[in-house]
Amino acid sequence: MANQAKWWQKAVFYQIYPRSFSDSTNTGVGDLRGIINKLDYLKELGIDGIWISPFFPSPQEDCGYDITDFGSVNPEYGTMKDFEELLKKSHKNDIKIILDIILNHTSAQHPWFLESKKDQTNEKKDWYVWRDGRGKSGKKPPNNWNSMIGGSAWEWCEERKQFYLHQFLTFQPDLNWRNPDVQIAMFNYIRFWLDKGVDGFRLDIIQTLFEDKHFKNNPKSWRFFPSHNTNEALFQKPKYTQFLPETIEVCRKLRELVSSYSPERMLVGEAAGNPQMIKPLYGKNGDGLHLSFNFKFAGQPFSARKFRRVLEETQEILPEPYWPCYVFSNHDSNRLISRQKQNIEKAKLLAILLLTVRGTPFIYYGEEIGMLQAKVPKEKQLDPISKIKIWGIPLGARYGRDGCRTPMQWDDSPINAGFSKKSKIVPWLPIGQNKSINVKSELSDEKSMLTYFKKLIKVRKQYEALQIGQLDVSEDSNSDLLIYKRTFQKQQLTILLNFSSKIQNIATINKVKQIFSTKLFKEQKDVSDEITLEPFEGIIVEQMK
Ligand code: GLC
């Protein structure tokens, strides 16, 4: 396994939301040069790869996930030269760059859609999923398909006198993947970025590329709210709109394409669903995506039993040669530490879990300093989801995504937390409430979250067992404790996580050496008979030879 281990299995990834990371031009909007300026910081943190959320031209109706040109840089974020410099400098620092590519849809302002919607005879008439309506007037949606955020997935277009499909928001029309020209065009964009030297892609809502060619109605479901266990929601099971065999086939073709490049590139899928549902994206015998996010960590309550269940389920469903991929936070979900009611000890315990299980970890910008979910006042909210009502029920309070997208807090300056170069520049989203959480102060604090993350990543790097070792959940785990072993060749490590507010004593048969603790200041030590864990403490011990 050692020699065959791939860079993307060992890597710690870091997601950057470019609009919010660092503003080098004093526009209040983050940019590519901002990322270049912070490469030293990222190198110090110890990450190996960056996933950059979309920076392509876009009217920003869905914060860049609505693209009008897949092959260039939105001037707000800089130029192609800036991107090339970022790529070059990252590679010099041994940091890989993966881009966010949206194959499912474009912006409704994309020239392809502007052409396609004109009439039923134009050159791009089959580039999107168009369909006649039902009923006498022809203005009833073609079938019952829901969009992922509720309401019909069909929108009437008066110009063309037909409905178009949008599996996400109305201004994100779905491309017609049954049209070979669409496939060629999108694969060419992938090739374009691969030729530039990018190390891979995060594939946005990849499960939705194809829909049933007979447009059959989706079956009903009892589930209203989305969850990390299933993709059923809004009283519908997306049987004919998600994870179709044709979509799996495109994943295989994408793998084929990236495999023709050297050094090795990587594909990670974003698809809501449980491990069983995402497994087909990996293909047969590893001929599909390299990774697909397992969002189950993000959906668990703080419980040793629940996390044990996720680990065991994932192990069972994705054994070798499959490789899991875990994440707690991203630009679509509330920040981890706020989900733990701002309890730093709990957040540290979950971080050790993320970075020591078998699978590739993704950290979201700001997670490493313990940035909180910000309260963005209603009048400043920009996320379209925060304004959506489904059957009259406003979803904003529960699903609005502005609060996890606020500017990175580099220092405690009152207006922009050091996000822009000049202190008076007002950022595109207001900064979070707690300004004392910032990089500058944490860099010099031995007990800060940032110091903790740095040390944790360093330990992970020192031990191959933590990166690529086999994982076995210990039977000594119980409702308070999650214990698992990572083994690689002669390295044997045990990770003990105390999910309770009580001290836990665990007898050990063999002599072990404690190599890391969430209580950083606890000295490294040899332990014989008994390991003691403080409330919410997590430790890593090494078996003595
Ligand atoms: C993905 C992105 C999300 C975006 C949506 C539509 O889920 O993570 O931010 O709104 O796809 O592209």
XYZ file of C-alpha atoms and ligand atoms in Angstrom:
557
model
C 0.000 0.000 0.000
C 2.805 2.451 0.944
C 4.243 2.812 -2.515
C 0.863 2.804 -4.131
C -0.640 5.399 -1.793
C -1.821 8.358 -3.817
C -1.226 12.003 -3.032
C -4.963 12.643 -2.726
C -5.317 9.912 -0.099
C -2.636 11.441 2.091
C -3.518 15.071 1.462
C -5.260 17.482 3.812
C -7.461 19.742 1.692
C -8.528 23.278 2.474
C -11.541 24.905 0.824
C -11.250 28.559 -0.117
C -14.299 30.607 -0.916
C -12.436 33.198 -3.021
C -14.918 36.002 -2.459
C -14.258 35.804 1.262
C -10.633 34.826 1.718
C -8.475 37.864 1.116
C -9.047 41.104 -0.771
C -5.803 42.402 -2.291
C -7.416 45.162 -4.359
C -9.547 46.905 -1.723
C -12.800 46.263 -3.510
C -14.380 44.459 -0.566
C -14.318 41.259 -2.607
C -11.649 38.587 -2.194
C -9.485 37.712 -5.187
C -6.872 35.354 -6.568
C -3.952 37.592 -5.622
C -5.370 37.589 -2.112
C -4.887 33.819 -2.093
C -1.351 34.164 -3.481
C -0.548 36.575 -0.646
C -1.661 34.009 1.907
C 0.199 31.000 0.541
C 2.812 31.265 3.289
C 0.061 31.084 5.872
C -1.406 27.989 4.196
C 1.985 26.354 3.898
C 2.558 26.963 7.616
C -0.820 25.493 8.414
C 0.384 22.344 6.700
C -2.325 21.734 4.128
C -1.493 19.916 0.883
C -4.266 20.984 -1.438
C -6.709 23.833 -1.992
C -10.184 23.550 -3.450
C -11.128 26.979 -4.781
C -14.846 27.647 -5.132
C -15.796 29.073 -8.569
C -14.006 32.210 -9.733
C -15.330 32.146 -13.304
C -17.400 34.947 -14.888
C -20.827 34.957 -13.306
C -23.628 37.371 -12.465
C -23.162 36.088 -8.882
C -26.810 35.249 -8.399
C -25.661 32.075 -6.645
C -22.266 33.350 -5.598
C -20.402 32.044 -8.612
C -22.227 28.726 -8.961
C -24.020 30.349 -11.902
C -21.403 30.572 -14.624
C -21.396 32.473 -17.910
C -17.967 31.316 -19.128
C -16.219 28.180 -17.884
C -12.890 29.081 -19.443
C -11.885 32.391 -17.920
C -11.479 34.337 -14.707
C -14.103 36.786 -13.478
C -12.307 40.172 -13.566
C -13.546 40.785 -10.006
C -11.136 38.036 -8.946
C -8.218 38.951 -11.198
C -6.841 37.686 -14.485
C -5.797 34.398 -16.035
C -2.208 35.489 -15.367
C -3.033 35.767 -11.661
C -4.464 32.279 -11.730
C -1.377 30.920 -13.469
C 0.810 32.598 -10.891
C -1.283 31.144 -8.096
C -0.958 27.681 -9.589
C 2.786 28.023 -10.076
C 3.442 29.373 -6.602
C 1.192 26.785 -4.982
C 3.021 23.996 -6.766
C 6.325 25.464 -5.657
C 5.022 25.170 -2.111
C 3.850 21.579 -2.711
C 0.235 22.672 -2.602
C -2.144 21.209 -5.175
C -5.001 23.218 -6.650
C -8.374 21.764 -7.494
C -11.086 23.776 -9.196
C -14.816 23.717 -8.698
C -16.522 22.770 -11.929
C -20.251 22.906 -12.492
C -21.234 20.463 -15.198
C -24.935 20.314 -14.430
C -25.987 23.858 -15.269
C -24.965 27.291 -16.440
C -26.198 30.729 -15.517
C -29.401 31.743 -17.321
C -27.234 34.573 -18.668
C -24.771 32.221 -20.336
C -24.643 32.961 -24.098
C -25.634 29.323 -24.742
C -28.852 29.742 -22.809
C -29.591 33.170 -24.261
C -29.441 31.543 -27.686
C -31.263 28.367 -26.675
C -34.238 30.183 -25.221
C -34.888 32.339 -28.307
C -37.027 29.807 -30.174
C -37.293 26.102 -30.903
C -35.121 26.136 -34.003
C -31.910 27.929 -33.051
C -28.401 26.460 -33.090
C -28.359 25.744 -29.379
C -31.958 24.540 -29.198
C -30.985 21.182 -27.657
C -28.314 22.407 -25.283
C -30.696 22.590 -22.340
C -33.564 20.359 -21.230
C -36.666 21.834 -22.887
C -40.102 20.302 -22.777
C -43.683 21.183 -23.725
C -46.019 21.848 -20.866
C -49.172 19.897 -20.054
C -52.817 20.938 -19.927
C -54.928 22.863 -22.392
C -52.859 25.983 -22.048
C -49.644 23.957 -22.165
C -48.535 25.913 -19.121
C -48.588 23.115 -16.581
C -45.121 21.738 -15.820
C -44.257 18.648 -17.907
C -44.064 16.372 -14.848
C -43.787 16.381 -11.042
C -40.024 16.841 -10.724
C -38.989 19.109 -7.849
C -35.884 21.246 -7.849
C -33.422 20.417 -5.052
C -34.451 23.497 -3.150
C -38.187 23.009 -3.576
C -40.944 23.874 -5.989
C -41.163 22.609 -9.560
C -37.887 21.974 -11.367
C -39.548 23.419 -14.490
C -39.707 27.079 -15.419
C -41.867 28.490 -18.198
C -40.074 30.464 -20.901
C -42.427 32.816 -22.685
C -39.992 33.460 -25.536
C -39.645 29.829 -26.542
C -43.099 28.772 -25.293
C -41.672 25.766 -23.463
C -40.473 24.791 -20.019
C -36.788 24.403 -19.160
C -35.422 22.208 -16.409
C -33.450 23.531 -13.439
C -32.527 21.044 -10.758
C -31.272 23.914 -8.619
C -32.433 27.558 -8.775
C -34.493 28.979 -11.649
C -31.566 30.986 -12.998
C -29.434 27.824 -13.250
C -30.852 25.946 -16.266
C -29.716 22.319 -16.586
C -27.507 21.493 -19.532
C -28.763 18.675 -21.730
C -26.148 15.966 -21.215
C -27.923 13.761 -23.780
C -26.658 16.158 -26.436
C -23.146 15.022 -27.530
C -22.207 18.639 -28.342
C -22.769 19.593 -24.704
C -20.553 16.740 -23.551
C -17.816 17.758 -25.980
C -17.980 21.405 -24.899
C -17.827 20.603 -21.188
C -15.064 18.027 -21.573
C -13.100 20.608 -23.532
C -13.265 22.984 -20.569
C -12.005 20.246 -18.281
C -9.150 19.649 -20.736
C -8.437 23.387 -20.874
C -7.855 23.567 -17.101
C -5.970 20.273 -16.989
C -3.643 21.589 -19.688
C -3.001 24.610 -17.479
C -1.838 22.195 -14.805
C -4.656 22.093 -12.253
C -4.572 19.017 -10.037
C -8.209 18.091 -10.234
C -11.797 19.139 -9.758
C -14.558 19.217 -7.225
C -17.654 18.293 -9.216
C -20.675 20.308 -8.181
C -23.994 18.412 -7.682
C -22.627 15.709 -9.931
C -25.511 13.304 -9.254
C -27.912 15.454 -11.266
C -26.327 15.444 -14.738
C -28.909 13.189 -16.382
C -32.642 12.755 -15.972
C -34.925 9.996 -17.176
C -35.273 10.198 -20.939
C -38.997 9.340 -20.722
C -39.529 12.080 -18.120
C -41.280 9.700 -15.708
C -42.712 11.230 -12.548
C -40.614 10.855 -9.407
C -42.162 8.697 -6.674
C -43.524 10.302 -3.513
C -41.688 10.304 -0.198
C -42.769 11.120 3.356
C -39.645 13.135 3.971
C -39.814 16.942 3.852
C -36.469 18.176 5.236
C -33.224 17.196 3.498
C -30.877 15.001 5.533
C -27.448 13.450 5.172
C -28.932 9.961 5.177
C -30.863 10.176 1.968
C -31.521 12.393 -1.014
C -35.269 12.212 -0.490
C -36.731 15.571 0.496
C -39.690 17.831 -0.132
C -41.951 14.759 -0.288
C -40.156 13.341 -3.298
C -37.699 10.558 -4.081
C -35.523 11.769 -6.957
C -35.440 8.361 -8.638
C -35.571 9.767 -12.176
C -33.473 12.877 -11.639
C -30.412 11.755 -9.646
C -27.669 9.103 -9.834
C -28.802 7.795 -13.239
C -26.577 5.164 -14.931
C -25.765 7.714 -17.636
C -24.393 10.042 -14.945
C -22.207 7.240 -13.583
C -20.952 6.687 -17.130
C -19.897 10.350 -17.405
C -17.939 9.934 -14.158
C -16.135 7.028 -15.792
C -15.355 9.118 -18.871
C -14.097 11.970 -16.715
C -11.803 9.544 -14.914
C -10.539 8.290 -18.243
C -9.785 11.836 -19.300
C -7.961 12.891 -16.138
C -6.053 9.605 -16.111
C -4.430 10.547 -19.382
C -2.622 13.368 -17.548
C 0.524 13.153 -15.529
C 1.236 13.842 -12.680
C -1.919 12.265 -11.371
C -5.037 14.431 -11.106
C -8.030 13.887 -8.829
C -11.827 14.128 -9.012
C -14.011 14.581 -5.951
C -17.776 14.480 -6.323
C -20.316 16.531 -4.449
C -23.501 14.514 -4.223
C -25.977 14.557 -1.366
C -26.696 11.013 -0.291
C -25.502 8.259 2.039
C -22.373 6.141 1.340
C -24.454 3.493 -0.422
C -25.844 6.098 -2.788
C -22.530 7.757 -3.585
C -20.661 4.472 -4.049
C -21.590 4.071 -7.751
C -19.886 7.416 -8.503
C -16.572 5.713 -7.674
C -17.242 3.357 -10.580
C -16.482 -0.305 -10.822
C -12.961 -1.299 -9.797
C -12.049 2.322 -9.289
C -12.798 3.536 -12.790
C -15.012 6.435 -11.649
C -14.367 9.391 -9.339
C -11.415 9.127 -6.960
C -13.473 10.504 -4.080
C -16.968 11.573 -3.221
C -17.802 13.593 -0.122
C -19.377 11.648 2.702
C -21.483 14.352 4.356
C -22.536 12.128 7.217
C -20.014 13.574 9.666
C -21.588 16.964 9.160
C -25.033 15.628 9.990
C -24.261 13.822 13.266
C -25.126 14.971 16.747
C -22.178 15.006 19.182
C -22.282 11.326 20.055
C -19.608 8.622 20.211
C -22.139 6.002 19.143
C -23.339 7.956 16.129
C -19.834 8.636 14.847
C -18.903 5.007 15.429
C -21.889 4.024 13.307
C -20.786 6.345 10.484
C -17.251 4.954 10.565
C -18.437 1.356 10.561
C -20.976 1.950 7.833
C -18.429 3.761 5.662
C -15.837 1.029 6.241
C -18.333 -1.588 5.237
C -19.574 0.183 2.126
C -16.304 1.721 0.979
C -13.557 -0.796 1.804
C -10.291 -0.965 -0.168
C -9.780 0.082 -2.929
C -12.469 2.713 -2.249
C -11.289 5.718 -0.329
C -13.719 7.812 1.761
C -13.687 11.578 1.995
C -14.898 13.406 5.082
C -15.911 16.967 5.769
C -17.604 18.886 8.579
C -18.112 22.292 7.020
C -18.349 24.022 3.693
C -19.937 27.075 2.084
C -23.385 25.466 2.198
C -23.614 24.495 5.860
C -23.483 26.163 9.259
C -19.988 26.394 10.695
C -18.956 23.369 12.731
C -18.077 25.144 15.948
C -21.423 26.929 16.038
C -23.213 23.624 15.549
C -21.403 22.617 18.756
C -22.752 25.712 20.537
C -19.308 27.325 20.328
C -17.761 24.675 22.544
C -14.081 24.761 21.564
C -13.262 21.437 23.224
C -15.949 19.692 21.227
C -14.763 21.318 18.005
C -11.212 20.149 18.743
C -12.407 16.624 19.357
C -14.190 16.576 16.010
C -11.101 17.967 14.286
C -8.972 15.111 15.613
C -11.627 12.705 14.334
C -11.612 14.312 10.882
C -7.839 14.172 10.619
C -7.236 10.665 11.941
C -9.857 8.492 10.248
C -9.287 6.542 7.047
C -10.217 9.006 4.321
C -9.257 12.341 2.839
C -10.170 15.322 5.074
C -11.418 18.694 3.829
C -11.187 21.760 6.089
C -13.240 24.877 5.337
C -11.469 28.263 5.493
C -11.745 29.704 8.988
C -12.432 26.297 10.568
C -8.788 26.246 11.653
C -9.227 29.400 13.743
C -12.639 28.422 15.083
C -14.564 31.053 13.125
C -18.191 31.147 14.187
C -21.331 31.159 12.111
C -22.012 34.890 11.651
C -25.414 36.459 12.138
C -25.975 38.371 8.931
C -28.789 40.895 9.247
C -31.686 40.268 6.899
C -31.051 43.378 4.800
C -27.456 42.263 4.155
C -28.227 38.662 3.239
C -27.253 37.808 -0.320
C -27.735 34.082 -0.614
C -30.792 33.372 -2.793
C -31.647 30.417 -0.542
C -32.191 32.770 2.401
C -35.029 34.389 0.461
C -36.733 31.232 -0.688
C -40.148 30.150 0.529
C -41.425 26.665 -0.111
C -45.157 26.367 0.030
C -45.098 29.608 1.984
C -42.485 28.377 4.496
C -39.369 30.619 4.544
C -36.213 28.477 4.481
C -33.778 31.305 5.147
C -33.419 30.916 8.887
C -32.622 27.236 8.609
C -30.740 26.989 5.326
C -29.480 30.507 4.494
C -25.765 30.267 3.713
C -24.452 33.795 4.251
C -23.409 33.177 7.855
C -20.745 30.635 6.883
C -19.417 32.744 4.011
C -18.320 35.894 5.807
C -14.761 37.232 5.303
C -11.818 35.365 6.767
C -10.769 37.040 10.006
C -7.094 37.874 9.687
C -6.942 40.409 12.524
C -9.310 42.351 14.751
C -9.795 45.492 12.610
C -13.383 46.579 13.197
C -14.714 46.937 9.644
C -13.143 44.089 7.712
C -11.012 42.015 10.107
C -7.937 42.483 7.928
C -9.712 40.929 4.954
C -9.035 43.988 2.775
C -5.689 45.749 2.738
C -7.185 49.081 3.815
C -8.988 49.038 7.115
C -11.908 51.231 5.984
C -13.068 49.025 3.105
C -16.481 47.500 3.695
C -16.520 43.837 2.664
C -19.186 42.244 0.451
C -20.635 40.443 3.477
C -20.260 41.842 6.993
C -17.630 40.187 9.169
C -18.593 37.849 11.984
C -19.494 39.101 15.454
C -16.537 37.724 17.363
C -13.499 39.614 16.108
C -11.212 38.246 18.783
C -11.198 35.036 16.762
C -8.550 35.903 14.189
C -5.340 34.639 12.658
C -3.093 37.355 14.060
C -3.945 36.722 17.689
C -4.026 32.956 17.307
C -0.633 32.774 15.650
C 1.017 33.893 18.848
C -1.208 31.942 21.221
C 0.095 28.516 22.144
C -3.337 27.308 23.099
C -5.279 28.651 20.148
C -7.327 26.627 17.709
C -4.864 27.580 14.985
C -1.911 26.210 16.942
C -3.976 23.114 17.590
C -4.735 22.546 13.917
C -1.104 23.073 12.945
C 0.103 20.529 15.475
C -2.590 18.053 14.562
C -1.779 18.249 10.859
C 1.907 17.874 11.692
C 1.303 14.710 13.702
C -0.820 13.308 10.870
C 2.101 13.900 8.534
C 4.571 12.188 10.838
C 2.645 8.936 10.877
C 1.729 7.106 7.725
C -0.653 5.029 9.810
C -2.775 8.179 10.283
C -2.795 8.931 6.581
C -3.169 5.602 4.889
C -3.317 2.958 7.614
C -6.038 0.404 8.076
C -8.807 1.487 10.444
C -10.391 -0.773 13.035
C -13.002 0.489 15.428
C -12.286 -0.914 18.892
C -14.862 -2.917 20.786
C -13.879 -0.846 23.830
C -15.843 2.018 22.314
C -19.033 2.809 24.202
C -21.598 5.568 24.503
C -18.952 7.964 25.883
C -15.876 6.809 24.051
C -14.942 6.307 20.446
C -11.748 4.293 20.094
C -10.159 3.144 16.859
C -6.821 1.878 15.686
C -4.832 2.881 12.636
C -2.221 0.411 11.539
C 0.400 0.678 8.859
C 3.288 -1.773 8.635
C 4.883 -1.620 12.087
C 3.094 1.564 13.131
C 0.175 1.006 15.470
C -1.725 4.008 16.718
C -4.849 4.198 18.827
C -7.114 7.219 18.831
C -9.246 7.647 21.932
C -11.988 10.268 21.889
C -13.962 11.144 24.999
C -17.365 12.479 23.918
C -18.514 12.908 27.521
C -18.100 15.616 30.132
C -16.726 13.017 32.567
C -13.179 11.801 33.138
C -12.633 8.375 31.567
C -10.024 5.825 32.568
C -9.088 3.095 30.143
C -6.883 0.186 31.113
C -4.104 -0.626 28.663
C -2.464 -4.001 28.375
C 0.621 -2.833 26.556
C 2.837 0.106 27.238
C 1.921 3.024 24.994
C 3.298 6.451 24.278
C 0.970 9.398 24.130
C 1.905 11.424 21.059
C -0.895 13.962 20.884
C -3.730 15.374 22.941
C -6.460 17.917 22.278
C -5.140 19.516 25.482
C -2.007 20.649 23.719
C -0.082 21.646 26.787
C -0.208 18.096 28.159
C 3.311 16.804 27.765
C 4.025 13.801 25.618
C 4.432 10.866 27.913
C 4.691 7.122 28.304
C 1.675 5.464 29.826
C 1.576 2.000 31.351
C -1.522 0.613 33.089
C -4.147 3.228 32.507
C -4.976 6.042 30.121
C -6.903 8.927 31.599
C -9.007 11.148 29.389
C -10.306 14.485 30.592
C -13.791 15.660 29.568
C -13.958 15.956 25.762
C -10.301 15.080 25.471
C -9.013 13.211 22.462
C -5.592 11.603 22.372
C -3.423 9.591 20.038
C -1.201 6.917 21.520
C 1.436 4.809 19.852
C 2.031 1.192 20.686
C 5.550 0.755 22.041
C 7.603 -1.842 20.225
C -23.654 22.949 -4.834
C -22.870 24.125 -4.286
C -23.837 25.203 -3.900
C -24.580 25.664 -5.121
C -25.265 24.495 -5.806
C -25.722 24.840 -7.199
O -24.412 22.324 -3.869
O -22.079 23.678 -3.219
O -23.192 26.292 -3.283
O -25.526 26.625 -4.760
O -24.425 23.366 -5.932
O -24.631 24.962 -8.057
